[in-house]
Backbone as JSON, one array per atom type, in Angstrom:
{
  "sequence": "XXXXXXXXXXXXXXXXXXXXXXXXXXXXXXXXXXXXXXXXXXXXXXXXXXXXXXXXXXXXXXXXXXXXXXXXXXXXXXXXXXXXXXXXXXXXXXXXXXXXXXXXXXXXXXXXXXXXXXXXXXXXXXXXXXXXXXXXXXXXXXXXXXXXXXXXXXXXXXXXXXXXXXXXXXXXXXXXXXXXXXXXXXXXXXXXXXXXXXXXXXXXXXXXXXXXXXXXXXXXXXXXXXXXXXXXXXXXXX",
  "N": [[0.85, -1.2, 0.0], [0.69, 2.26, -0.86], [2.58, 5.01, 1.08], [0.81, 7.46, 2.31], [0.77, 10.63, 1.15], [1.19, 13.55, 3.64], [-1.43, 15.77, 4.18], [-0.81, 19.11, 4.43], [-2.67, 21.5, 5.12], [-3.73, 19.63, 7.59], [-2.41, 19.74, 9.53], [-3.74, 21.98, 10.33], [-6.05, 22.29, 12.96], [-4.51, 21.45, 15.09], [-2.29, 23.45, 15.16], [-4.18, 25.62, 15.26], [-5.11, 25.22, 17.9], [-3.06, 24.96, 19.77], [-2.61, 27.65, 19.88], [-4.07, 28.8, 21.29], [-3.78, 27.62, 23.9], [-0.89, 26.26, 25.92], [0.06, 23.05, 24.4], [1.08, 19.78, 25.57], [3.47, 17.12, 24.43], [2.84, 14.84, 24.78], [-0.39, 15.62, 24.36], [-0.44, 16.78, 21.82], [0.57, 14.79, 20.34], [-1.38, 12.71, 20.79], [-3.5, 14.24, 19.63], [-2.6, 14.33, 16.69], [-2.77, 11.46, 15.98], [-5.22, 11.22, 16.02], [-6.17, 11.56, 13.3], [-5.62, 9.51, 12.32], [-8.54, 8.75, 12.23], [-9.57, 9.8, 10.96], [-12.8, 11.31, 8.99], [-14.65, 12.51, 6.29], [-16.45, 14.39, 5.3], [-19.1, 15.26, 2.45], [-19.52, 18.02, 0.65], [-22.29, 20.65, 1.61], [-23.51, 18.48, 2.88], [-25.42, 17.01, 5.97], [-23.31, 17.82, 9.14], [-24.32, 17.43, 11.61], [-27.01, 16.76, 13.39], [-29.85, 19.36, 14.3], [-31.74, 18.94, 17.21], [-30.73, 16.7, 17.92], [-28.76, 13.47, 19.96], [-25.53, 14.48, 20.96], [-23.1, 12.73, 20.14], [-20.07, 12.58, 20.18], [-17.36, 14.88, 20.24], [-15.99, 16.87, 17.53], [-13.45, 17.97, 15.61], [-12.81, 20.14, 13.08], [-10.62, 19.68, 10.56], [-10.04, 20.52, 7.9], [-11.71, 22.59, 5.06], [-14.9, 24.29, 5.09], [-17.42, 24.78, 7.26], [-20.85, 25.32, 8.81], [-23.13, 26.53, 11.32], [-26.8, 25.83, 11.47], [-29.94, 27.53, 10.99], [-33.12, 25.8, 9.75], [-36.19, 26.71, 8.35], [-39.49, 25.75, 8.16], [-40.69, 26.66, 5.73], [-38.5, 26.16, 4.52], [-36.41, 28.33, 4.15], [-33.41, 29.59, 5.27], [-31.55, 30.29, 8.16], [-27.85, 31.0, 8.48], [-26.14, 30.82, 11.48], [-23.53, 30.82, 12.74], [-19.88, 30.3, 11.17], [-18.02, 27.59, 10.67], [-14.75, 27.32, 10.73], [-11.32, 25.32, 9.91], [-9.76, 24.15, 12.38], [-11.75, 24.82, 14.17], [-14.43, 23.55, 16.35], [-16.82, 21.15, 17.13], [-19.64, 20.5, 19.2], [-18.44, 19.82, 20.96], [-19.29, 19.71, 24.73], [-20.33, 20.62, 27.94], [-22.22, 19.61, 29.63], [-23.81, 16.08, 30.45], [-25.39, 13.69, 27.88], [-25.6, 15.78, 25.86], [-27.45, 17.84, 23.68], [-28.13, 18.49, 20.28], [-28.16, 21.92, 19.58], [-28.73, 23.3, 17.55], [-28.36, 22.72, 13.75], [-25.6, 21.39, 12.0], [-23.76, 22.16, 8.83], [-21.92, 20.97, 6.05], [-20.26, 23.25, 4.48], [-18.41, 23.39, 2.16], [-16.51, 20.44, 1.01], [-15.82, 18.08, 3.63], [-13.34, 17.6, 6.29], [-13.59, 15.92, 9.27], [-11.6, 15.3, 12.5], [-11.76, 13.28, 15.55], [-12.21, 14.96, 18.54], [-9.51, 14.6, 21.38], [-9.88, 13.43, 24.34], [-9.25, 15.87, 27.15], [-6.33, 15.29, 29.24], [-6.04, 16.64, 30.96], [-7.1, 18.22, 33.66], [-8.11, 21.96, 33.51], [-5.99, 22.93, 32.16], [-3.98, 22.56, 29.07], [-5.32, 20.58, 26.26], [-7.95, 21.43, 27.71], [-7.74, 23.55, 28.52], [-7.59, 24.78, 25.76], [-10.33, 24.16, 25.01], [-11.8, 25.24, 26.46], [-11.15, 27.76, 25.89], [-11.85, 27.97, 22.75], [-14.49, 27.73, 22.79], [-14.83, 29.83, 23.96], [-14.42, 31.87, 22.22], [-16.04, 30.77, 20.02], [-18.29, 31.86, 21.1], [-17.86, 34.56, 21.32], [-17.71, 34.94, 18.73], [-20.03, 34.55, 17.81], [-22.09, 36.69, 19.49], [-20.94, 38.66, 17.94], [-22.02, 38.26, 15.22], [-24.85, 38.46, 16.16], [-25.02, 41.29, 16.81], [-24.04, 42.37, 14.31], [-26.51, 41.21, 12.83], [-28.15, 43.21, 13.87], [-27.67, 45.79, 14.01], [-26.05, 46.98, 11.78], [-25.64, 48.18, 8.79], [-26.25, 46.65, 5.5], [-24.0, 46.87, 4.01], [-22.39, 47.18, 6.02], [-22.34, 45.18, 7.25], [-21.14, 43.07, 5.32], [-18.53, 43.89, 5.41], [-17.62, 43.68, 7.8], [-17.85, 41.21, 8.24], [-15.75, 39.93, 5.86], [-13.84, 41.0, 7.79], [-13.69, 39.7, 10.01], [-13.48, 36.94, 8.92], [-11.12, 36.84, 7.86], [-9.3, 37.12, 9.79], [-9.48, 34.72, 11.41], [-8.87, 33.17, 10.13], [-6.23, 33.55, 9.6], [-5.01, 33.15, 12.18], [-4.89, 30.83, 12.0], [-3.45, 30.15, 9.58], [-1.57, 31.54, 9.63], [-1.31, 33.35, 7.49], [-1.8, 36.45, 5.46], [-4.23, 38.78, 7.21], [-5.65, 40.11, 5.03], [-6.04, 39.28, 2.8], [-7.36, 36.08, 1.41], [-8.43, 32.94, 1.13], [-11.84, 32.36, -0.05], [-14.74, 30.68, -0.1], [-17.45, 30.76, -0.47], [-20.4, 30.85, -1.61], [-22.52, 33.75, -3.52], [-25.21, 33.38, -2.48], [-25.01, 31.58, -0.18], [-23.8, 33.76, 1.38], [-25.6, 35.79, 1.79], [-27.53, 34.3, 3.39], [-26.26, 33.97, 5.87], [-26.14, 36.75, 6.56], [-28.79, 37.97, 6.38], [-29.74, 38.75, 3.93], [-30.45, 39.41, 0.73], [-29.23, 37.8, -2.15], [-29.17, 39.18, -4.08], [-28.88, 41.45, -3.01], [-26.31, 41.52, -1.84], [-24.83, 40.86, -4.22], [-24.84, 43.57, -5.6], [-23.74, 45.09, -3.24], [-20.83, 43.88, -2.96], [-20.48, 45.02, -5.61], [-20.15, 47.37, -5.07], [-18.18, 47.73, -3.26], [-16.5, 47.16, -5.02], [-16.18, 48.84, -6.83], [-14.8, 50.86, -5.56], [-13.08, 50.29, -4.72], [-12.26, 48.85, -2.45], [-12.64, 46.23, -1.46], [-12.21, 43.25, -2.86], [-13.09, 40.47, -4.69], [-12.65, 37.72, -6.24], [-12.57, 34.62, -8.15], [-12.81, 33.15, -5.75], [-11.88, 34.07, -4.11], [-11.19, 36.62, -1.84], [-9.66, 40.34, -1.67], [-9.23, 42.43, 0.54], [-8.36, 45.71, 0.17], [-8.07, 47.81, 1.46], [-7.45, 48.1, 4.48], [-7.59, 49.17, 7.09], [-9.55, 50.95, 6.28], [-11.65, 49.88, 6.48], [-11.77, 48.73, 9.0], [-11.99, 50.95, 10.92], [-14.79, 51.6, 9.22], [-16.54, 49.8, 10.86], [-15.94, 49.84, 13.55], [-14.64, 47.48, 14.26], [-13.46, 45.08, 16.43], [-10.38, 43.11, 17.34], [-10.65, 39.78, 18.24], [-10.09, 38.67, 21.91], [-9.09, 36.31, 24.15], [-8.52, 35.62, 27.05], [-5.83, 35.19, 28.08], [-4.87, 33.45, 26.12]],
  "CA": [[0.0, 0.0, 0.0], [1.31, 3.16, -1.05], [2.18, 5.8, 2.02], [-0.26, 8.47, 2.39], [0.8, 12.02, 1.62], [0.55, 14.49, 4.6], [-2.19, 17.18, 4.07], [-0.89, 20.51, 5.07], [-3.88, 21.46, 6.34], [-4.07, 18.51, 8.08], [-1.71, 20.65, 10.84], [-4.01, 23.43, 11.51], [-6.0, 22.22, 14.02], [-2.92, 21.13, 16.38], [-1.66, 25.1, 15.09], [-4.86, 26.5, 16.03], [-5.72, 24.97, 19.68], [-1.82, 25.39, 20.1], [-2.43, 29.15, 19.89], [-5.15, 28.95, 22.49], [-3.26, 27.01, 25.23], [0.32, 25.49, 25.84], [-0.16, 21.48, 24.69], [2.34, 19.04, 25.87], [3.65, 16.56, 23.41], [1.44, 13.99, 24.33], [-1.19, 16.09, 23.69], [-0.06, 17.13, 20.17], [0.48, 13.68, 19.79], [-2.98, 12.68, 20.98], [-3.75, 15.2, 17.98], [-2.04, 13.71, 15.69], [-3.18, 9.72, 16.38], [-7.19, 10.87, 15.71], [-6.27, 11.97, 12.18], [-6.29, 8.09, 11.41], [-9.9, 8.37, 12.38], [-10.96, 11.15, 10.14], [-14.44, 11.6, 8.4], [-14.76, 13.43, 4.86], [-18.52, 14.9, 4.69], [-19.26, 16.12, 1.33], [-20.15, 19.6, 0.75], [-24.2, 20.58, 1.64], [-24.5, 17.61, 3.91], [-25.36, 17.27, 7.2], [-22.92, 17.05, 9.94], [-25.01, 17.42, 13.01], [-28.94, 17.24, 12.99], [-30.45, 20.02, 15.29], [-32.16, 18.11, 18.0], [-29.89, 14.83, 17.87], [-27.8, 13.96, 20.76], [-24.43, 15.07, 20.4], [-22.48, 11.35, 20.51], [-18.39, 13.32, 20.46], [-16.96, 16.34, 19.88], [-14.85, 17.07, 16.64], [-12.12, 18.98, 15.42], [-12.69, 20.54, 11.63], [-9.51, 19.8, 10.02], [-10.21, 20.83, 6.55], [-13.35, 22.71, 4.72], [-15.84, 25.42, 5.87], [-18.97, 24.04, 7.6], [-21.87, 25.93, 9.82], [-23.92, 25.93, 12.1], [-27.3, 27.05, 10.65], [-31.59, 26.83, 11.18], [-34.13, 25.63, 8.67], [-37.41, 27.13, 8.84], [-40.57, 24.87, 7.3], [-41.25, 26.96, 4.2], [-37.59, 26.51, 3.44], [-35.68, 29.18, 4.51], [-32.57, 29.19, 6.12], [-30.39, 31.67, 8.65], [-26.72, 30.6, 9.05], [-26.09, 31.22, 12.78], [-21.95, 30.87, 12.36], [-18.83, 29.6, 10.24], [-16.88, 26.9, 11.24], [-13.5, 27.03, 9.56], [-9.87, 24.41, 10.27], [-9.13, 24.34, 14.11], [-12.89, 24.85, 15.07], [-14.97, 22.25, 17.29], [-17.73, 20.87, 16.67], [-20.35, 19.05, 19.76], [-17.81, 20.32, 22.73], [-20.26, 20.31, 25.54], [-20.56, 20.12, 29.16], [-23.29, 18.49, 30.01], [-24.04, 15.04, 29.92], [-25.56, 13.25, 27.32], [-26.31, 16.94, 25.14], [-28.59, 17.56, 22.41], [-27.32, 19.94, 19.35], [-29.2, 23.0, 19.34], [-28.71, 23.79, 15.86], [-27.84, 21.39, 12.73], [-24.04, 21.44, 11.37], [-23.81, 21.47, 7.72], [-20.4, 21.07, 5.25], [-20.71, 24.24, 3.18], [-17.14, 22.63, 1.19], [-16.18, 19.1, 1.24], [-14.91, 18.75, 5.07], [-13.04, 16.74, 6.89], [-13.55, 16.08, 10.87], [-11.98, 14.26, 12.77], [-12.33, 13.28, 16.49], [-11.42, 15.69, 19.42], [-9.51, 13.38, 21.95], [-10.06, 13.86, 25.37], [-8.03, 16.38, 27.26], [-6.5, 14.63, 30.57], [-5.13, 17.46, 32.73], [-8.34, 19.2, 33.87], [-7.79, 23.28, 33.65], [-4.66, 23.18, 31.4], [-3.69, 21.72, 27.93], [-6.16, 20.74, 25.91], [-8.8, 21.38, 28.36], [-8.13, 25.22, 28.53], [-7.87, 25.13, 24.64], [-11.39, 23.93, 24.46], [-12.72, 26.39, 26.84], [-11.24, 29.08, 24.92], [-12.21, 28.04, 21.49], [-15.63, 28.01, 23.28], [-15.59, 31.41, 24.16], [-13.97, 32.18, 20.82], [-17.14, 30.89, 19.72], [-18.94, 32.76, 21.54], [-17.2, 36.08, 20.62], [-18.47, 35.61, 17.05], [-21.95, 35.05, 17.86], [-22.23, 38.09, 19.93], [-20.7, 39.48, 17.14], [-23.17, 37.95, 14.63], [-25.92, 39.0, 16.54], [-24.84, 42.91, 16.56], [-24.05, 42.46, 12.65], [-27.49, 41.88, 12.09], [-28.8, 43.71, 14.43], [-27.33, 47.28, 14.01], [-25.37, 46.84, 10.7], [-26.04, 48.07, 7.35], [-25.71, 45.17, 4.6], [-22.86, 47.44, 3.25], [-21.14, 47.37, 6.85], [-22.23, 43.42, 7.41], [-20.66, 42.45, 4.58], [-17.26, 44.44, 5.23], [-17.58, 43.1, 9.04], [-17.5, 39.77, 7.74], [-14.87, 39.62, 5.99], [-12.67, 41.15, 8.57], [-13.84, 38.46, 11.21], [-12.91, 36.0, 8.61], [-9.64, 37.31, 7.5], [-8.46, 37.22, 11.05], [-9.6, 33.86, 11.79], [-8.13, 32.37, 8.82], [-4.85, 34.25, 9.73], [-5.18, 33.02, 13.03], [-4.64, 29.38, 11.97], [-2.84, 30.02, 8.87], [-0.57, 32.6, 10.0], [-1.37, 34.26, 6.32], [-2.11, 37.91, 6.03], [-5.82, 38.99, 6.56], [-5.95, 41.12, 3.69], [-6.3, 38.39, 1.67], [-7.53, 34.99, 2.13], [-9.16, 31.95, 0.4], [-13.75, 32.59, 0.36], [-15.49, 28.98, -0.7], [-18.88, 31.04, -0.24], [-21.5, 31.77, -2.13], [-23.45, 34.79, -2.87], [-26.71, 32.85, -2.12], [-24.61, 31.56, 1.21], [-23.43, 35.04, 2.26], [-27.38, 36.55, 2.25], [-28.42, 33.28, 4.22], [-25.69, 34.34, 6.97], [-26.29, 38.1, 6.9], [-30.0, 38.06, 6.39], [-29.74, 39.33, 2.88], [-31.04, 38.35, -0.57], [-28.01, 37.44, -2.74], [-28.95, 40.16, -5.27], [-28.23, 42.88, -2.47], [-25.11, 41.22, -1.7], [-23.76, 41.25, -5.23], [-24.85, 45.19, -5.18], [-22.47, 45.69, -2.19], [-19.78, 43.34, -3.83], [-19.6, 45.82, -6.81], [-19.96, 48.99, -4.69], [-16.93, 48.04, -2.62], [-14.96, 46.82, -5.84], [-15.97, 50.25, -7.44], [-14.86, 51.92, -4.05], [-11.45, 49.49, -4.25], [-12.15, 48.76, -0.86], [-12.72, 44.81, -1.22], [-12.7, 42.47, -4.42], [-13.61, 39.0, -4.65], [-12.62, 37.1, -7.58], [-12.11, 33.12, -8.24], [-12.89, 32.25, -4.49], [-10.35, 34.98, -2.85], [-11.31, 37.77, -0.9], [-8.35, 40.9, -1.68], [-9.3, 43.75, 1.16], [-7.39, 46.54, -0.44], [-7.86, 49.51, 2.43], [-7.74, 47.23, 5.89], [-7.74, 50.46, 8.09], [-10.81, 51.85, 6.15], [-12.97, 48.74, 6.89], [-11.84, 48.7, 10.54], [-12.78, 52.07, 11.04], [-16.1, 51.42, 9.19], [-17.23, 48.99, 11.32], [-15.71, 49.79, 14.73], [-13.93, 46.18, 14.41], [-12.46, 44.87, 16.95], [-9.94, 41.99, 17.4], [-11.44, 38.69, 19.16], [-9.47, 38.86, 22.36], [-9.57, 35.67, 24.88], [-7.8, 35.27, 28.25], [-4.72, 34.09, 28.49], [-4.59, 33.58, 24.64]],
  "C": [[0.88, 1.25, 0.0], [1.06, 4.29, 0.08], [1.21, 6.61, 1.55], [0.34, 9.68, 2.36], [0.11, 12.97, 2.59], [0.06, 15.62, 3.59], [-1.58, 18.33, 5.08], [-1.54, 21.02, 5.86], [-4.49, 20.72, 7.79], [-3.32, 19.3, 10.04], [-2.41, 22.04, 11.94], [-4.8, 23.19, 12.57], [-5.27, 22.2, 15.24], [-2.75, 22.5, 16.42], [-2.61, 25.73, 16.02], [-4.91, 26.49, 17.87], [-4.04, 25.24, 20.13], [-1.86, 26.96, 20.64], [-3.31, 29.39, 21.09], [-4.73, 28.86, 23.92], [-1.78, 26.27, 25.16], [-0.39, 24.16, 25.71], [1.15, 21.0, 24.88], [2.31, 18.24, 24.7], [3.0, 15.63, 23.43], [0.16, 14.66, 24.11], [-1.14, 16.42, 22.29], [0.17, 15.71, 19.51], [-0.47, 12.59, 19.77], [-4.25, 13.1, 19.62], [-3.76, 14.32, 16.41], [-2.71, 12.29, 14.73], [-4.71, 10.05, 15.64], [-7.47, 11.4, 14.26], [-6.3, 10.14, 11.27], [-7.41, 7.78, 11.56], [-10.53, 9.62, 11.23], [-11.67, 10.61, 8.97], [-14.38, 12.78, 7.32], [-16.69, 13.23, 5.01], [-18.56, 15.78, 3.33], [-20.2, 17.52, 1.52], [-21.86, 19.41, 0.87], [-24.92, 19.5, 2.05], [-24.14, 17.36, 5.04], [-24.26, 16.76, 7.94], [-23.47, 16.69, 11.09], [-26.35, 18.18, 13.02], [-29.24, 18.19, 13.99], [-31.65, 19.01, 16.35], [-31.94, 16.7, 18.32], [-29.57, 14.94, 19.47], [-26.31, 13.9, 19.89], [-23.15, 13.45, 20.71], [-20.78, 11.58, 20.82], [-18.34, 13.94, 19.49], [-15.72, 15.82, 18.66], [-14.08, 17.98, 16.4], [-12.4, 19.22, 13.61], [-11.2, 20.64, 10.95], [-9.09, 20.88, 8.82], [-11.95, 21.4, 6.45], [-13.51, 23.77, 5.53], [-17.19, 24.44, 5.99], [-19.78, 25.98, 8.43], [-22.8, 25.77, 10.26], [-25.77, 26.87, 11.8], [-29.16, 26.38, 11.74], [-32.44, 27.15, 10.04], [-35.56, 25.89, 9.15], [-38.63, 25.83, 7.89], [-40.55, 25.16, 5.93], [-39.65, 27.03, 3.85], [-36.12, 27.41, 3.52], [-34.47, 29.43, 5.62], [-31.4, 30.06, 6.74], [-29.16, 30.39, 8.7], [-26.45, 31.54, 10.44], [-24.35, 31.39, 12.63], [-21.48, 29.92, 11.43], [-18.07, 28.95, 11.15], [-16.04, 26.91, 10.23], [-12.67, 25.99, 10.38], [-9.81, 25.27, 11.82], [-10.87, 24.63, 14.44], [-13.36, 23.58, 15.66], [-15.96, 22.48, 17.32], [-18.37, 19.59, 18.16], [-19.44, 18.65, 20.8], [-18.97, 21.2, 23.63], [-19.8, 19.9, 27.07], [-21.1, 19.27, 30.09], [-23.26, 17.21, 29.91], [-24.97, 14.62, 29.24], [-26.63, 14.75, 26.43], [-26.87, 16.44, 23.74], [-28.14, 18.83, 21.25], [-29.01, 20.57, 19.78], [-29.97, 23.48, 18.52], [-27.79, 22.87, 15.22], [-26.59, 22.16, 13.0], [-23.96, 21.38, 9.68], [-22.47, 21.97, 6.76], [-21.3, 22.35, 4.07], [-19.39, 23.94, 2.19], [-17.15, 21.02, 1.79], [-15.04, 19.48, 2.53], [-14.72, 17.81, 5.26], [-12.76, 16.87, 8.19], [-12.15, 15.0, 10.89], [-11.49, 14.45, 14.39], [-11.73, 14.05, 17.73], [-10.68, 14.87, 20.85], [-9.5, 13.98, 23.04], [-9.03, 14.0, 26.49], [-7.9, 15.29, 29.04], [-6.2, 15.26, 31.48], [-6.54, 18.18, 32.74], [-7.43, 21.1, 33.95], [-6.44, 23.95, 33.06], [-4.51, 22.05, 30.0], [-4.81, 21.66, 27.04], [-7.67, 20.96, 26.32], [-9.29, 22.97, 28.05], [-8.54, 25.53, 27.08], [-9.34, 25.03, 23.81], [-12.19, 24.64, 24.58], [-12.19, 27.66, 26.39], [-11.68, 29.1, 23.58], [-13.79, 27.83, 21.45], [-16.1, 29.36, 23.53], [-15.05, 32.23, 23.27], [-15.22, 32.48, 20.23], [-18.48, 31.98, 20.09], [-19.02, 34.4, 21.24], [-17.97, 36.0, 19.31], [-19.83, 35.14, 17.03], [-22.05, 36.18, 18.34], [-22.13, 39.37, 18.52], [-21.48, 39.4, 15.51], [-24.51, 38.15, 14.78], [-26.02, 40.53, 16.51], [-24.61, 43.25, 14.95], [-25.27, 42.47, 12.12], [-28.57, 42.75, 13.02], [-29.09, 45.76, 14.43], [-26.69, 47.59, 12.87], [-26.11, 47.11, 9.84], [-25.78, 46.81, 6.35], [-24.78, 46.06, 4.08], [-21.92, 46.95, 4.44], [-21.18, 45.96, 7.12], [-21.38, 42.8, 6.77], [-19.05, 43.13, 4.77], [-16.63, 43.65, 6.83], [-17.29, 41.64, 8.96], [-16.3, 39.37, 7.37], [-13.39, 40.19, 6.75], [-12.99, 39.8, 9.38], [-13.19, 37.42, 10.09], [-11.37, 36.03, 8.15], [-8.94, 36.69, 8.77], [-8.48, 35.98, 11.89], [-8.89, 32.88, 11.4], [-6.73, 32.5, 9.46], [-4.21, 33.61, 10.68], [-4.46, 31.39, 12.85], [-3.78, 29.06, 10.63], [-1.66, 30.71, 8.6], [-0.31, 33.16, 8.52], [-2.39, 35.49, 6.32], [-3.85, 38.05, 5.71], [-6.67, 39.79, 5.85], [-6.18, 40.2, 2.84], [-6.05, 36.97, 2.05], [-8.48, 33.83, 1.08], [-10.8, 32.57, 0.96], [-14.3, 31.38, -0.14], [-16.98, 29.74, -1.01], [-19.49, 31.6, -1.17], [-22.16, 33.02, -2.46], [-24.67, 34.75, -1.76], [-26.5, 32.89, -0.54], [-24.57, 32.93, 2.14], [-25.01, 35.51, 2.55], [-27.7, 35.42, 3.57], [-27.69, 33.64, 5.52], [-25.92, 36.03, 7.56], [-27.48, 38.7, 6.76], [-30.1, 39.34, 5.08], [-30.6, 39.0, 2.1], [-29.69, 38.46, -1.51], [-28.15, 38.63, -3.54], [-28.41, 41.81, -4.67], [-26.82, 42.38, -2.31], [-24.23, 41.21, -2.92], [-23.77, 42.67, -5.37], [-23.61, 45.89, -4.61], [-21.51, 45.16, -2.6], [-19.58, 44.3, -4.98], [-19.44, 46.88, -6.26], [-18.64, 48.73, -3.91], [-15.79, 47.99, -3.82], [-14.66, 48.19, -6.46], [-15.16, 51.34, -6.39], [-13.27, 51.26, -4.23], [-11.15, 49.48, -2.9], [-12.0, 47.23, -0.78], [-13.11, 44.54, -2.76], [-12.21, 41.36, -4.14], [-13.44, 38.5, -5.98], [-12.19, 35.71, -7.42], [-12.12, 32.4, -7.09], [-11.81, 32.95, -3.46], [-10.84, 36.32, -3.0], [-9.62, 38.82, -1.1], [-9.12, 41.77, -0.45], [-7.96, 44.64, 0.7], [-7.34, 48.12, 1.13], [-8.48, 48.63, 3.94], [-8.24, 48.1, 6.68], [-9.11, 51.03, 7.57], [-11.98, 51.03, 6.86], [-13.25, 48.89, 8.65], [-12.66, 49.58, 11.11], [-14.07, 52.4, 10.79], [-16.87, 50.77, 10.25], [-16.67, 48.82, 12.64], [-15.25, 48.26, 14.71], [-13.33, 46.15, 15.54], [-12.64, 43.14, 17.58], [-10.7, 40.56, 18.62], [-10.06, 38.58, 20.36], [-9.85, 37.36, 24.15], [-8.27, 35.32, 26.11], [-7.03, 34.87, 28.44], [-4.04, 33.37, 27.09], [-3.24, 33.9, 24.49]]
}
């Protein structure tokens, strides 16, 4: 059987939760070990039904997923983005229930988060910060559509994602890989895709942001910031 080329990507989880918390080497090597368990979900299907229980927590290696809700007639908000290094069905409780589905918006690959053994250090702390990571960008998803223009939503966006990306790819967040949709972006920012291409040409005419072939350029970082009172996701001990 012919070895297996390492995926690149295949590192950023370990990178990311690294950045969160000191891991020891058996932890990184704990890491490592649950990549012979990983799970490829094809794009636009489910990873985690809303009202399931939650059976173990994962680690998004690869891919963009999110966490979204389907209404009856159809209609569907995205609640957040999971990108590489997020976690997926890290709970507290015993025997939890998702809240809200999971669904691969690219072909993704999990795979399983292994369980940290030092309580309050290692991968323990890294979970409860990439918990209140999470948390940070709901808050901040909830004030996007809450007080935001769809001109400043859409500029707010891709700073949060720039910096997330960056975060785990240590590449600059002026410019960054986008997998997304128009259709997608409205369903997350409570748009209709046809305003969102609108604002897509008014920033390109503005040479503030342009989007071409699946890559996000931000050309004037400082203007956006300033638009949109941005500011950096900032967690404890980080």
């Amino acid at each position: 059987m012919a070895e297996r080329k390492p995926d690149p990507s295949e590192g950023r989880a370990a990178a990311r939760l690294g950045l969160l918390a000191s891991l020891d080497t058996g932890e990184l090597r704990a890491l490592d070990e649950t990549l012979e368990f990983r799970q490829q979900i094809a794009a636009h299907h489910m990873i985690l039904e809303e009202g399931c229980r939650v059976s173990s927590p994962s680690i998004i290696v690869s891919g963009w997923a999110c966490r979204t809700r389907i209404f009856l007639d159809g209609r569907r908000q995205i609640l957040s983005l999971l990108v590489p290094g997020d976690l997926i069905g890290v709970c507290r409780q015993s025997d939890p229930i998702a809240a809200t589905g999971a669904v691969a918006l690219t072909d993704v690959i999990l795979c399983p988060a292994p369980k940290p053994e030092h309580p309050g250090r290692g991968l323990s702390e890294a979970y409860a910060r990439s918990g209140a990571l999470e948390e940070f960008y709901l808050f901040r998803q909830i004030a996007r559509l809450g007080r935001m223009s769809a001109y400043e939503r859409i500029a707010d966006l891709f700073l949060e994602i720039g910096e997330r990306l960056s975060a785990v790819t240590h590449g600059p967040r002026d410019h960054f890989p986008f997998p997304l949709t128009q259709e997608t972006m409205a369903d997350l920012l409570g748009l209709t895709s046809v305003h969102v291409n609108r604002m897509l040409q008014l920033f390109r005419r503005q040479e503030l942001i342009e989007v071409r072939s699946g890559t996000v350029h931000i050309r004037d970082l400082g203007a956006l910031v300033n638009l949109v009172e941005h500011r950096c996701a900032i967690v404890s001990g980080a």
